[in-house]
mmCIF file with all atom_site columns, C-alpha atoms in Angstrom:
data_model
loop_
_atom_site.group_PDB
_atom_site.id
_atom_site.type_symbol
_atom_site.label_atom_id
_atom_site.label_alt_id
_atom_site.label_comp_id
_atom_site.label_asym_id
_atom_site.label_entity_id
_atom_site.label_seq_id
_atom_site.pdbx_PDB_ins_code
_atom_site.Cartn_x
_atom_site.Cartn_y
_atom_site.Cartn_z
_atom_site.occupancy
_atom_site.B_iso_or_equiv
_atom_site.pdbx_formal_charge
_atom_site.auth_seq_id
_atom_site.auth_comp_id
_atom_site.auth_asym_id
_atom_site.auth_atom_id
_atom_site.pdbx_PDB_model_num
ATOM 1   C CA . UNK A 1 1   ? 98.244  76.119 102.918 1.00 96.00 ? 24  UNK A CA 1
ATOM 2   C CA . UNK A 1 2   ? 96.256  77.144 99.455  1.00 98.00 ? 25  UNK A CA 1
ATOM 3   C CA . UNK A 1 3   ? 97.920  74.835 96.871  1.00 98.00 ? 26  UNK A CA 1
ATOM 4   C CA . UNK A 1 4   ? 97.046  75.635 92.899  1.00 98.00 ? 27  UNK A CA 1
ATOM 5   C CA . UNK A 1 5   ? 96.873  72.813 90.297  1.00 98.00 ? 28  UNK A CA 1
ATOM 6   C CA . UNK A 1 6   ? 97.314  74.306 87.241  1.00 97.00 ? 29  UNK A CA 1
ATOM 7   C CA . UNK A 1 7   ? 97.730  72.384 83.958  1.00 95.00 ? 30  UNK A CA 1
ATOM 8   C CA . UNK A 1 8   ? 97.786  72.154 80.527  1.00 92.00 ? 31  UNK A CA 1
ATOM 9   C CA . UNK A 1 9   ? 100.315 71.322 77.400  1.00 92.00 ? 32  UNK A CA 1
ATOM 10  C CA . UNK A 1 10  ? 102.007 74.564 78.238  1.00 95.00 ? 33  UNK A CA 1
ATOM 11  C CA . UNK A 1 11  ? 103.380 73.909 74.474  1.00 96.00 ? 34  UNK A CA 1
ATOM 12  C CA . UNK A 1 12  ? 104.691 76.606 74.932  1.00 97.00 ? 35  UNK A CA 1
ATOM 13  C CA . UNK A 1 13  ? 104.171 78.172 78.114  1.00 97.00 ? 36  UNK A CA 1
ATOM 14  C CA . UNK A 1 14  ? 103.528 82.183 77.517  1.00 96.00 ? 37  UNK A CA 1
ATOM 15  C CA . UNK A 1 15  ? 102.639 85.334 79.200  1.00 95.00 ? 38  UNK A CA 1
ATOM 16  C CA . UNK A 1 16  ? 99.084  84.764 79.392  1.00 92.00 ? 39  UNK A CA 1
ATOM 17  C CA . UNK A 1 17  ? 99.590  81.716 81.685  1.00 94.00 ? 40  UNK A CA 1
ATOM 18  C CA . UNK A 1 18  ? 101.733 83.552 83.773  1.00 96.00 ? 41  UNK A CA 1
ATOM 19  C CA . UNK A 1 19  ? 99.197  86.282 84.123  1.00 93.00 ? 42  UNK A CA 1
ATOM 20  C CA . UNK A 1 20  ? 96.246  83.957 85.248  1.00 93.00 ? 43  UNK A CA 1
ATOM 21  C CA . UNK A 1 21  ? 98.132  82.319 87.717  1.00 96.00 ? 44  UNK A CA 1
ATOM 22  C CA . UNK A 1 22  ? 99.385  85.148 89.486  1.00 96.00 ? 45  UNK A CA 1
ATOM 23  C CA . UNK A 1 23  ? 95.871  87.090 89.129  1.00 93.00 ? 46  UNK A CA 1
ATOM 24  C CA . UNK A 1 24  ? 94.552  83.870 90.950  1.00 95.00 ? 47  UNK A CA 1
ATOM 25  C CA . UNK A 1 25  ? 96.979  84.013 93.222  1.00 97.00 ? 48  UNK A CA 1
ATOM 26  C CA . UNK A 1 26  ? 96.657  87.519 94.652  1.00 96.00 ? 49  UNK A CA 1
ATOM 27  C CA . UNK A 1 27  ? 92.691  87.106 94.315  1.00 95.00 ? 50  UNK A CA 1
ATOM 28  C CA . UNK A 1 28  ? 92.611  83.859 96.454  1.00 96.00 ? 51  UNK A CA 1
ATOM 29  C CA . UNK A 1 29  ? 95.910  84.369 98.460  1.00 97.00 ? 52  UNK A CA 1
ATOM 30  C CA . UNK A 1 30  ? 97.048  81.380 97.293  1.00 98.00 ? 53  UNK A CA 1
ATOM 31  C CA . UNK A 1 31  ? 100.554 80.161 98.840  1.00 98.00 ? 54  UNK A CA 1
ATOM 32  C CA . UNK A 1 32  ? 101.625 78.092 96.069  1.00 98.00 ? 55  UNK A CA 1
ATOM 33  C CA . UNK A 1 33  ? 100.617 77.431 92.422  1.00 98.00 ? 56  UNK A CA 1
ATOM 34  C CA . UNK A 1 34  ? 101.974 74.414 90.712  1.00 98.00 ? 57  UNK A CA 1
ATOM 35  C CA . UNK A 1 35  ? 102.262 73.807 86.794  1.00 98.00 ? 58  UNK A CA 1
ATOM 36  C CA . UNK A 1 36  ? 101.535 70.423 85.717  1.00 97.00 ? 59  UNK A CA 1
ATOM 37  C CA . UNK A 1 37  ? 102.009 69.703 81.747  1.00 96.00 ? 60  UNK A CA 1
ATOM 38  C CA . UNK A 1 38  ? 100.405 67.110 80.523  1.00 93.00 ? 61  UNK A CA 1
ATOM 39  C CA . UNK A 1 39  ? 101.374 64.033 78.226  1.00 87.00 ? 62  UNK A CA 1
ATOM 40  C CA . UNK A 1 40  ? 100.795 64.589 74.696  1.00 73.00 ? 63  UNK A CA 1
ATOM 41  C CA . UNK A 1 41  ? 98.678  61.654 72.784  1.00 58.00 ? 64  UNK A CA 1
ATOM 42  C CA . UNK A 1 42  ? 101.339 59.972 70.252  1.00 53.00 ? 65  UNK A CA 1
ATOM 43  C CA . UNK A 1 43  ? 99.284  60.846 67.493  1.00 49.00 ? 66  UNK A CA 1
ATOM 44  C CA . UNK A 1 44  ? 99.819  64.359 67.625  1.00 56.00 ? 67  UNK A CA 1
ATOM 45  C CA . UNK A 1 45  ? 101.575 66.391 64.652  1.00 54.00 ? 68  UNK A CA 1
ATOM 46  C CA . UNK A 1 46  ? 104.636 66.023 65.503  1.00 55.00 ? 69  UNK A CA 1
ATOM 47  C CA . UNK A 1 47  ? 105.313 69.808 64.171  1.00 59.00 ? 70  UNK A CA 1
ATOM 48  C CA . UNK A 1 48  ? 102.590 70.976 66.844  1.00 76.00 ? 71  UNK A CA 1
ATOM 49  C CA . UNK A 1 49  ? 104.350 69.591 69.816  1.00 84.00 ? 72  UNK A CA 1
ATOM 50  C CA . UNK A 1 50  ? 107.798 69.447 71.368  1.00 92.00 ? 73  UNK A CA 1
ATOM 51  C CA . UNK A 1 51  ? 108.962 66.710 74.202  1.00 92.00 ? 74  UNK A CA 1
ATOM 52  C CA . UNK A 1 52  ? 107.771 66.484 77.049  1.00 93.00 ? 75  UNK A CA 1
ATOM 53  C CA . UNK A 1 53  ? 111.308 67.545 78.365  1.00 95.00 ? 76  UNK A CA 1
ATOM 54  C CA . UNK A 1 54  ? 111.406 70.546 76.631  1.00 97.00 ? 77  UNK A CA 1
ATOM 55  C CA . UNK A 1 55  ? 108.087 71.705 77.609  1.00 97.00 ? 78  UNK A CA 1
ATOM 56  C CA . UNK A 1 56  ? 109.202 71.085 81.171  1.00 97.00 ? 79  UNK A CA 1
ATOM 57  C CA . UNK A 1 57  ? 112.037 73.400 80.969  1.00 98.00 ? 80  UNK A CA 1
ATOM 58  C CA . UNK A 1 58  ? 110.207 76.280 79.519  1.00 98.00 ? 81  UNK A CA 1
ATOM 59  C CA . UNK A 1 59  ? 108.052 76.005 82.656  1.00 98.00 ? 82  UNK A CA 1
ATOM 60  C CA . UNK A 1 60  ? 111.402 76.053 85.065  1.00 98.00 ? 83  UNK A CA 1
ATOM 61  C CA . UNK A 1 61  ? 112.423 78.992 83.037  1.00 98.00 ? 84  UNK A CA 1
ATOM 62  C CA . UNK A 1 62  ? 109.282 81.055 82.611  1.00 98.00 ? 85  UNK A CA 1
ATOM 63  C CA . UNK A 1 63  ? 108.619 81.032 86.361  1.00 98.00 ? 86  UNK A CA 1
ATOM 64  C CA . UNK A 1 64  ? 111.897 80.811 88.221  1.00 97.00 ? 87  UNK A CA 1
ATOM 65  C CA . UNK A 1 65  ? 111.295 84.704 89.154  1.00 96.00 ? 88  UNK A CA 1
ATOM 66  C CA . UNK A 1 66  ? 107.817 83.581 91.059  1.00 97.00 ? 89  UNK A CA 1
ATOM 67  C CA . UNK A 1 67  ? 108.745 82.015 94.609  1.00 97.00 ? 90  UNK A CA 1
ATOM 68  C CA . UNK A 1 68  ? 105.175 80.926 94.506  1.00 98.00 ? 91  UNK A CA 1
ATOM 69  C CA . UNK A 1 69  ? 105.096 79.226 91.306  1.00 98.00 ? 92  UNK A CA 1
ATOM 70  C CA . UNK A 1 70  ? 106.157 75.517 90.801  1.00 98.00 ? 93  UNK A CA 1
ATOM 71  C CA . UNK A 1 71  ? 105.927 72.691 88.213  1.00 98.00 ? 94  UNK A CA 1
ATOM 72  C CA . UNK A 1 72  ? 105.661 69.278 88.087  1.00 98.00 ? 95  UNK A CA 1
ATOM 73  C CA . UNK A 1 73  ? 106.302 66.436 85.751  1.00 97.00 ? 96  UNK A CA 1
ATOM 74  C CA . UNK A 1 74  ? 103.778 63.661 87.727  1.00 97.00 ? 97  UNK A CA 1
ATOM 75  C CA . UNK A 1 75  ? 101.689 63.442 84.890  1.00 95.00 ? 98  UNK A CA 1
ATOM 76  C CA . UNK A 1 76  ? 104.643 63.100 82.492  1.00 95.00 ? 99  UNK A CA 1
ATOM 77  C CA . UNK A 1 77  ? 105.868 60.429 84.026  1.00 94.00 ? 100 UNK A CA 1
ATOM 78  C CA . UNK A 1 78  ? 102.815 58.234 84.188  1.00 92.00 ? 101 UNK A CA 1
ATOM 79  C CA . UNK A 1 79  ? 101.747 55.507 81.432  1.00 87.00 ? 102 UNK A CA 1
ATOM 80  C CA . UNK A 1 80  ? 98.087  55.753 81.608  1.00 82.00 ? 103 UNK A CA 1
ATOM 81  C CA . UNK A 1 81  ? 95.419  58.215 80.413  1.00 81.00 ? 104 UNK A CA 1
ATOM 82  C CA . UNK A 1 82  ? 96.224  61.572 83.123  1.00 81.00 ? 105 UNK A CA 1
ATOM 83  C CA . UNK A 1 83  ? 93.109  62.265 84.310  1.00 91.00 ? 106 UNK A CA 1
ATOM 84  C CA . UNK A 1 84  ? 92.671  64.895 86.307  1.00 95.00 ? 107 UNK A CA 1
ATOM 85  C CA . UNK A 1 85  ? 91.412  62.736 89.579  1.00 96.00 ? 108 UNK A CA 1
ATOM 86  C CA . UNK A 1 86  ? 94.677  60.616 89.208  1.00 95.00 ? 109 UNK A CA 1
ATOM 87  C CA . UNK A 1 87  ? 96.218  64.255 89.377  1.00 96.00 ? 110 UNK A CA 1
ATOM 88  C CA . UNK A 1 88  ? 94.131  65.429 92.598  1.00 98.00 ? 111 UNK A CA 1
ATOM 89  C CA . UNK A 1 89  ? 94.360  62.380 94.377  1.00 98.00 ? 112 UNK A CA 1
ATOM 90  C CA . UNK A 1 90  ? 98.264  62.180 93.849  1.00 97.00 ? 113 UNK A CA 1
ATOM 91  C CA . UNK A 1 91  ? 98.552  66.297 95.258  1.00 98.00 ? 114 UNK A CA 1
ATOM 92  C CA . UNK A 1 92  ? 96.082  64.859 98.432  1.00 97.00 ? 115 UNK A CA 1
ATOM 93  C CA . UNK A 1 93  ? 98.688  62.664 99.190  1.00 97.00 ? 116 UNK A CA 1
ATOM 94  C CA . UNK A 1 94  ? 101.560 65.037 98.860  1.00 97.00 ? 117 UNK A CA 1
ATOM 95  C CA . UNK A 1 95  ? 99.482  67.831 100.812 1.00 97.00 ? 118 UNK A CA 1
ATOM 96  C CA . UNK A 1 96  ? 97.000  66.049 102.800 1.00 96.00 ? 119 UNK A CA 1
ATOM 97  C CA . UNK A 1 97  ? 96.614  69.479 105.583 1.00 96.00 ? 120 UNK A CA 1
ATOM 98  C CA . UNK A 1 98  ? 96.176  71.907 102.546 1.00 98.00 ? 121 UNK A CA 1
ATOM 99  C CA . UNK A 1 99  ? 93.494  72.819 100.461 1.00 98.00 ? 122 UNK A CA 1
ATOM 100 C CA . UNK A 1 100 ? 93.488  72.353 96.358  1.00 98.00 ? 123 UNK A CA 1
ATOM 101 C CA . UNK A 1 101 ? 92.814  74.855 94.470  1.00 98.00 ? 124 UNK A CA 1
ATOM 102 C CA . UNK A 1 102 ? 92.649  73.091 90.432  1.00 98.00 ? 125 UNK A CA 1
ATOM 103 C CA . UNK A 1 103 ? 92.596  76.147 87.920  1.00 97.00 ? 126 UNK A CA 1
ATOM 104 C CA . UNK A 1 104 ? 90.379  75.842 84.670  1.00 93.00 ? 127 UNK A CA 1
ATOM 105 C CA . UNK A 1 105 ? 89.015  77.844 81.654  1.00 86.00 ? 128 UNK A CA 1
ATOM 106 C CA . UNK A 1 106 ? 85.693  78.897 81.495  1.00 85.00 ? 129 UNK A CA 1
ATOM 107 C CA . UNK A 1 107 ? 85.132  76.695 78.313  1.00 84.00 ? 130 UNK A CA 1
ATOM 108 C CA . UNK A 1 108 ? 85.944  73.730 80.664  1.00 89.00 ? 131 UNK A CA 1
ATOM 109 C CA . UNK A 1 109 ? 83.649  74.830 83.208  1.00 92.00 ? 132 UNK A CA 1
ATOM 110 C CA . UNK A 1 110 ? 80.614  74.766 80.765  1.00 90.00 ? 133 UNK A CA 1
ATOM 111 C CA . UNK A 1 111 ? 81.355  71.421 80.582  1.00 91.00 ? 134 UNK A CA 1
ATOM 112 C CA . UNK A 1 112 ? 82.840  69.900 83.502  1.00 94.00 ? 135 UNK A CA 1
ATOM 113 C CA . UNK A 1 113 ? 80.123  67.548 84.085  1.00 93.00 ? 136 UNK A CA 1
ATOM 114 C CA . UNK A 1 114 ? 81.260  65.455 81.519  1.00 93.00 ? 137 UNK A CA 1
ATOM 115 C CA . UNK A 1 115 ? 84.105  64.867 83.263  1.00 94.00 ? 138 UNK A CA 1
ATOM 116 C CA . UNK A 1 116 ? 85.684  61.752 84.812  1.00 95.00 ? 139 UNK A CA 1
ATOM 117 C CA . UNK A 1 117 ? 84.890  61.751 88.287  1.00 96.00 ? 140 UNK A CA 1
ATOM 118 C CA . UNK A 1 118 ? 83.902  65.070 88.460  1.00 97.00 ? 141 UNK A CA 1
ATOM 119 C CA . UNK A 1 119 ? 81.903  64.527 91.426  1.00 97.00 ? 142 UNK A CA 1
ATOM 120 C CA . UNK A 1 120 ? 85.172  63.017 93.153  1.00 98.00 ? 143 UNK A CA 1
ATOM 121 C CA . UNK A 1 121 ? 87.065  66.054 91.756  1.00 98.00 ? 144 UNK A CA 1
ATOM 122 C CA . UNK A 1 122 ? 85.002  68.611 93.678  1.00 97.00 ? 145 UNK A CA 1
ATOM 123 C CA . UNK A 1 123 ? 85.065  66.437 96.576  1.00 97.00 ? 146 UNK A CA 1
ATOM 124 C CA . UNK A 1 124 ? 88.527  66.922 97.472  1.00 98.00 ? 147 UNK A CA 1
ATOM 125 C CA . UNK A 1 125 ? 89.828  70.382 95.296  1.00 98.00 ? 148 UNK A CA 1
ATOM 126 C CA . UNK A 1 126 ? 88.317  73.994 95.073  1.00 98.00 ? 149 UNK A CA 1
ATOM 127 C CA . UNK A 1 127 ? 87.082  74.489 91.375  1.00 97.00 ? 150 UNK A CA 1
ATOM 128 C CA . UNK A 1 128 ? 88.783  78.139 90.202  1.00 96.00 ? 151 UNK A CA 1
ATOM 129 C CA . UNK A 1 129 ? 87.607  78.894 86.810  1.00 92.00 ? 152 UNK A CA 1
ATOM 130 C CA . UNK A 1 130 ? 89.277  81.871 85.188  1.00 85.00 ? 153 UNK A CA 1
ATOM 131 C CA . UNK A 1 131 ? 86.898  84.137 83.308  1.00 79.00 ? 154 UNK A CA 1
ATOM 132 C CA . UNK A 1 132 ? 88.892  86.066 80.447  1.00 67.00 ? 155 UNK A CA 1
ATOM 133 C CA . UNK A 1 133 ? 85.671  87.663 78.905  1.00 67.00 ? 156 UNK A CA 1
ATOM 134 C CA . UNK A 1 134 ? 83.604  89.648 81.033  1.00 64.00 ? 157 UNK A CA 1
ATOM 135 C CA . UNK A 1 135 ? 80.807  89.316 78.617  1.00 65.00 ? 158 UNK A CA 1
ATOM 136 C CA . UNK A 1 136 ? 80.338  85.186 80.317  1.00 78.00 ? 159 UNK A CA 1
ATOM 137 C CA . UNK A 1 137 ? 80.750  85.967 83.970  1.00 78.00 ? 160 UNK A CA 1
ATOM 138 C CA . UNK A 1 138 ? 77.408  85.552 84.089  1.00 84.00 ? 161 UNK A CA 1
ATOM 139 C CA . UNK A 1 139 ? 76.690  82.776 82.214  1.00 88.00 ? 162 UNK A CA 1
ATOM 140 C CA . UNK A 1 140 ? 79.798  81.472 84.795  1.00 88.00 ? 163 UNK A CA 1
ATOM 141 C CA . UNK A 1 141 ? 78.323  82.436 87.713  1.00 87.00 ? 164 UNK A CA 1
ATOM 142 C CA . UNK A 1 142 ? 75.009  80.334 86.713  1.00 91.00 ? 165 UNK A CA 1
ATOM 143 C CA . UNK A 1 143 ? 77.022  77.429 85.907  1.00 92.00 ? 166 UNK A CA 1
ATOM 144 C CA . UNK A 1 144 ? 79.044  77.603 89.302  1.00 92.00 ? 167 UNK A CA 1
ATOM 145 C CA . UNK A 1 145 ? 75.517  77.893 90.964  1.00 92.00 ? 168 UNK A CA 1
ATOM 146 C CA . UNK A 1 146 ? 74.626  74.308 89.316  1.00 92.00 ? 169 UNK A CA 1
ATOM 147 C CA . UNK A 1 147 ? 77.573  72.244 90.085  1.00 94.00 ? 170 UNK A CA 1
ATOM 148 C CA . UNK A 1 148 ? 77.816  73.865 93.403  1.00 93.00 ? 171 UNK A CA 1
ATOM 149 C CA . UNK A 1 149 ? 75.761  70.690 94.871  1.00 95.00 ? 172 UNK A CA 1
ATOM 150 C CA . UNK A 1 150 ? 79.245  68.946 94.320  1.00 96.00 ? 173 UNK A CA 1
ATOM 151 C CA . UNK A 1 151 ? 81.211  71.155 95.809  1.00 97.00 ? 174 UNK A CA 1
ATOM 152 C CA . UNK A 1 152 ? 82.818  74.520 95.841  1.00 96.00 ? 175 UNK A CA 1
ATOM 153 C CA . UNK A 1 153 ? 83.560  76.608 92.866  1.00 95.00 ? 176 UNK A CA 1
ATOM 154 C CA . UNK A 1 154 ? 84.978  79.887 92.725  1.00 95.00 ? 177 UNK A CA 1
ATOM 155 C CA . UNK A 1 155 ? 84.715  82.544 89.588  1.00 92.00 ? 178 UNK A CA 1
ATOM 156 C CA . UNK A 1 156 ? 87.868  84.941 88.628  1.00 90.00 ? 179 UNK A CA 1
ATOM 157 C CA . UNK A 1 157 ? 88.438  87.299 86.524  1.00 82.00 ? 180 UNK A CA 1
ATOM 158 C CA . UNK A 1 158 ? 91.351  88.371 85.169  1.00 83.00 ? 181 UNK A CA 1
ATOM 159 C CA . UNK A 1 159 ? 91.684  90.942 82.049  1.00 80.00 ? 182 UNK A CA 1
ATOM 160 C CA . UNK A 1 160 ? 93.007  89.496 79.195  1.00 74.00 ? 183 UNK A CA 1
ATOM 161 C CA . UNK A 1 161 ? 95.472  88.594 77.313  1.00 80.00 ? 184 UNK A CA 1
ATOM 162 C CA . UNK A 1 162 ? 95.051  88.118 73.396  1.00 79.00 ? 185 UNK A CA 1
ATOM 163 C CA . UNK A 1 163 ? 97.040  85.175 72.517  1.00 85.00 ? 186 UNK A CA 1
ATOM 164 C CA . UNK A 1 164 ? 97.458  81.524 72.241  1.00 90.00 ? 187 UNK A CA 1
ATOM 165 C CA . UNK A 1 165 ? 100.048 78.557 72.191  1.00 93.00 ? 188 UNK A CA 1
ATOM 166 C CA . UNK A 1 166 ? 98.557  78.188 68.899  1.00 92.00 ? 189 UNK A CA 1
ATOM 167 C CA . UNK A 1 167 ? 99.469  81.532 67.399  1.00 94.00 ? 190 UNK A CA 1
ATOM 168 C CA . UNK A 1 168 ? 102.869 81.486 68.755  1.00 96.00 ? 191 UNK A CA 1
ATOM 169 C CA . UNK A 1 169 ? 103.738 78.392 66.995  1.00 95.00 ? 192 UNK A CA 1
ATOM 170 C CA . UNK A 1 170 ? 102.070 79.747 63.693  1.00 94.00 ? 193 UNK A CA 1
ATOM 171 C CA . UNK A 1 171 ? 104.387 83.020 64.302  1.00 95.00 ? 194 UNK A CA 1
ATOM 172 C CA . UNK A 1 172 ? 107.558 81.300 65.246  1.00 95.00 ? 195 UNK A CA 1
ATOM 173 C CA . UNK A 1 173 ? 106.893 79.296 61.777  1.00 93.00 ? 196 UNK A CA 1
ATOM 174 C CA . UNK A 1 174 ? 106.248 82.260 59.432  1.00 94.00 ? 197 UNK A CA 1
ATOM 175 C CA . UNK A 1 175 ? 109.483 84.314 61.369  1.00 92.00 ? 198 UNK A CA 1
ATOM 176 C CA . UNK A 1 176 ? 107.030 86.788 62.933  1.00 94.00 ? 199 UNK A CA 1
ATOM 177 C CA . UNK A 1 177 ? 106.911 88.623 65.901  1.00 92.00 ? 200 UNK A CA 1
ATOM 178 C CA . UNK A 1 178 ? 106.717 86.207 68.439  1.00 95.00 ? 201 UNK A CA 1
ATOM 179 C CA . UNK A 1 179 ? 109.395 87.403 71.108  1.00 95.00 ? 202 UNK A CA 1
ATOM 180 C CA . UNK A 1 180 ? 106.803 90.014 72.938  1.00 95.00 ? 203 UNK A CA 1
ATOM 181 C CA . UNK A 1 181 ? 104.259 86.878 74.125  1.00 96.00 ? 204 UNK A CA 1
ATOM 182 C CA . UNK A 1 182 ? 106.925 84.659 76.328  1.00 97.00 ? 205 UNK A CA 1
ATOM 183 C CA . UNK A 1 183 ? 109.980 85.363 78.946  1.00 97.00 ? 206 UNK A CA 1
ATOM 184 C CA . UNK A 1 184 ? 112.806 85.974 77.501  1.00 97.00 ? 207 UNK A CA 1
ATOM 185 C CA . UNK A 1 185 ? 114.073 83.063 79.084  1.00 97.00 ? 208 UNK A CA 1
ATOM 186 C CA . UNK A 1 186 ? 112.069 80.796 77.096  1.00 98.00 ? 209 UNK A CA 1
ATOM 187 C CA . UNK A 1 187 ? 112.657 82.594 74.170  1.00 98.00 ? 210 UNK A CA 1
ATOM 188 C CA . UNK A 1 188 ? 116.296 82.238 73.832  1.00 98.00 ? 211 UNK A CA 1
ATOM 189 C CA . UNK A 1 189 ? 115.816 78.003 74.717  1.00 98.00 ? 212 UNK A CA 1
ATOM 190 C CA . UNK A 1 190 ? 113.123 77.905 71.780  1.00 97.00 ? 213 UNK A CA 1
ATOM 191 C CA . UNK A 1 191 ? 115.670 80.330 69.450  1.00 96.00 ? 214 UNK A CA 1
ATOM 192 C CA . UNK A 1 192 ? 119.171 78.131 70.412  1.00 97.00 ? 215 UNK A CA 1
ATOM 193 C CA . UNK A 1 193 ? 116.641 74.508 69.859  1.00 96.00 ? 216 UNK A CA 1
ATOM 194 C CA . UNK A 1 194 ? 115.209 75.630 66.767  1.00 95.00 ? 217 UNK A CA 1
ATOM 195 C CA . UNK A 1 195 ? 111.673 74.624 68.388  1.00 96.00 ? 218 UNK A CA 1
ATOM 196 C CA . UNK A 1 196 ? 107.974 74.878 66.135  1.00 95.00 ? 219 UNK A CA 1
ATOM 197 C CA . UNK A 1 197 ? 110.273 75.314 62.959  1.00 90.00 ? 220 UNK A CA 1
#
């Protein structure tokens, strides 16, 4: 099988994360895409971020509709610095006859030399980074030429989708629109716990 890594703080998880992964998906025929959050730092705002448990069940509830969409709470659950080898090498062991696919932003890609093991990373997962600008694809493309020494790397594109978990925390704040960005699943569990107030 095609297995997706997909993380981030999904704080909170919204429309535009749902449309990347499935644009991935049906580009790459992936058969399964799996959300990972990841552990806040403690020294966060504590207005910017919600537990790790409630972050977790906006995921369940934004993609129980997708039979190919999963999460997981491995990285919540560990007490070290999750970096994103610990994260491959864990999904390895849990799927070691499949192929892993780990989803990224084209921001990261510019600079995913820097990161920990990145040579390790590309050993053992397919490197999908998700263009939302068609003005970089190039600029992508030449990047994914470089690092392809390490390994494989595969440019998508996907149109996109103009918001952030950012702004939706600023709008759920100031009482604005915010209902439009997220399933409405998620938005009645961030209306009845009075979440980013």
């Amino acid at each position: 099988m095609k297995i997706g890594i997909f993380g981030g703080s999904f704080n909170p998880i919204h429309k535009g994360h749902l449309h990347l992964a499935e644009s991935v998906e049906k580009e790459l025929g992936l058969d399964k895409i799996i959300f990972v959050p990841s552990k806040i730092s403690p020294h966060r705002a504590s207005d910017e971020y919600v537990s790790e448990r409630d972050r977790l069940e906006m995921i369940k509830l934004a993609i129980e509709s997708n039979d190919k969409f999963e999460v997981s709470d491995y990285e919540l659950l560990q007490n070290r610095v999750s970096y994103t080898i610990y994260t491959i090498n864990y999904f390895k062991t849990v799927y070691p006859d499949d192929e892993i696919y780990l989803l990224i932003g084209s921001d990261m890609l510019m600079s995913f030399e820097q990161w920990y093991c990145f040579e390790e990373i590309m050993k053992k997962a397919v490197i999908v980074c998700v263009s939302r600008n068609k003005g970089d694809f190039s600029e992508l493309n030449s990047k994914a030429s470089f690092l392809s020494v390490y390994g494989e790397i595969r440019v998508c594109t996907t149109s996109p989708f103009p918001v952030s978990s950012t702004e939706i925390r600023k709008k759920i704040r100031k009482n604005q629109n915010w209902y439009c960005y997220l399933d409405k699943n998620v938005v009645q569990y961030i209306r009845l716990g009075k979440l980013y107030l």
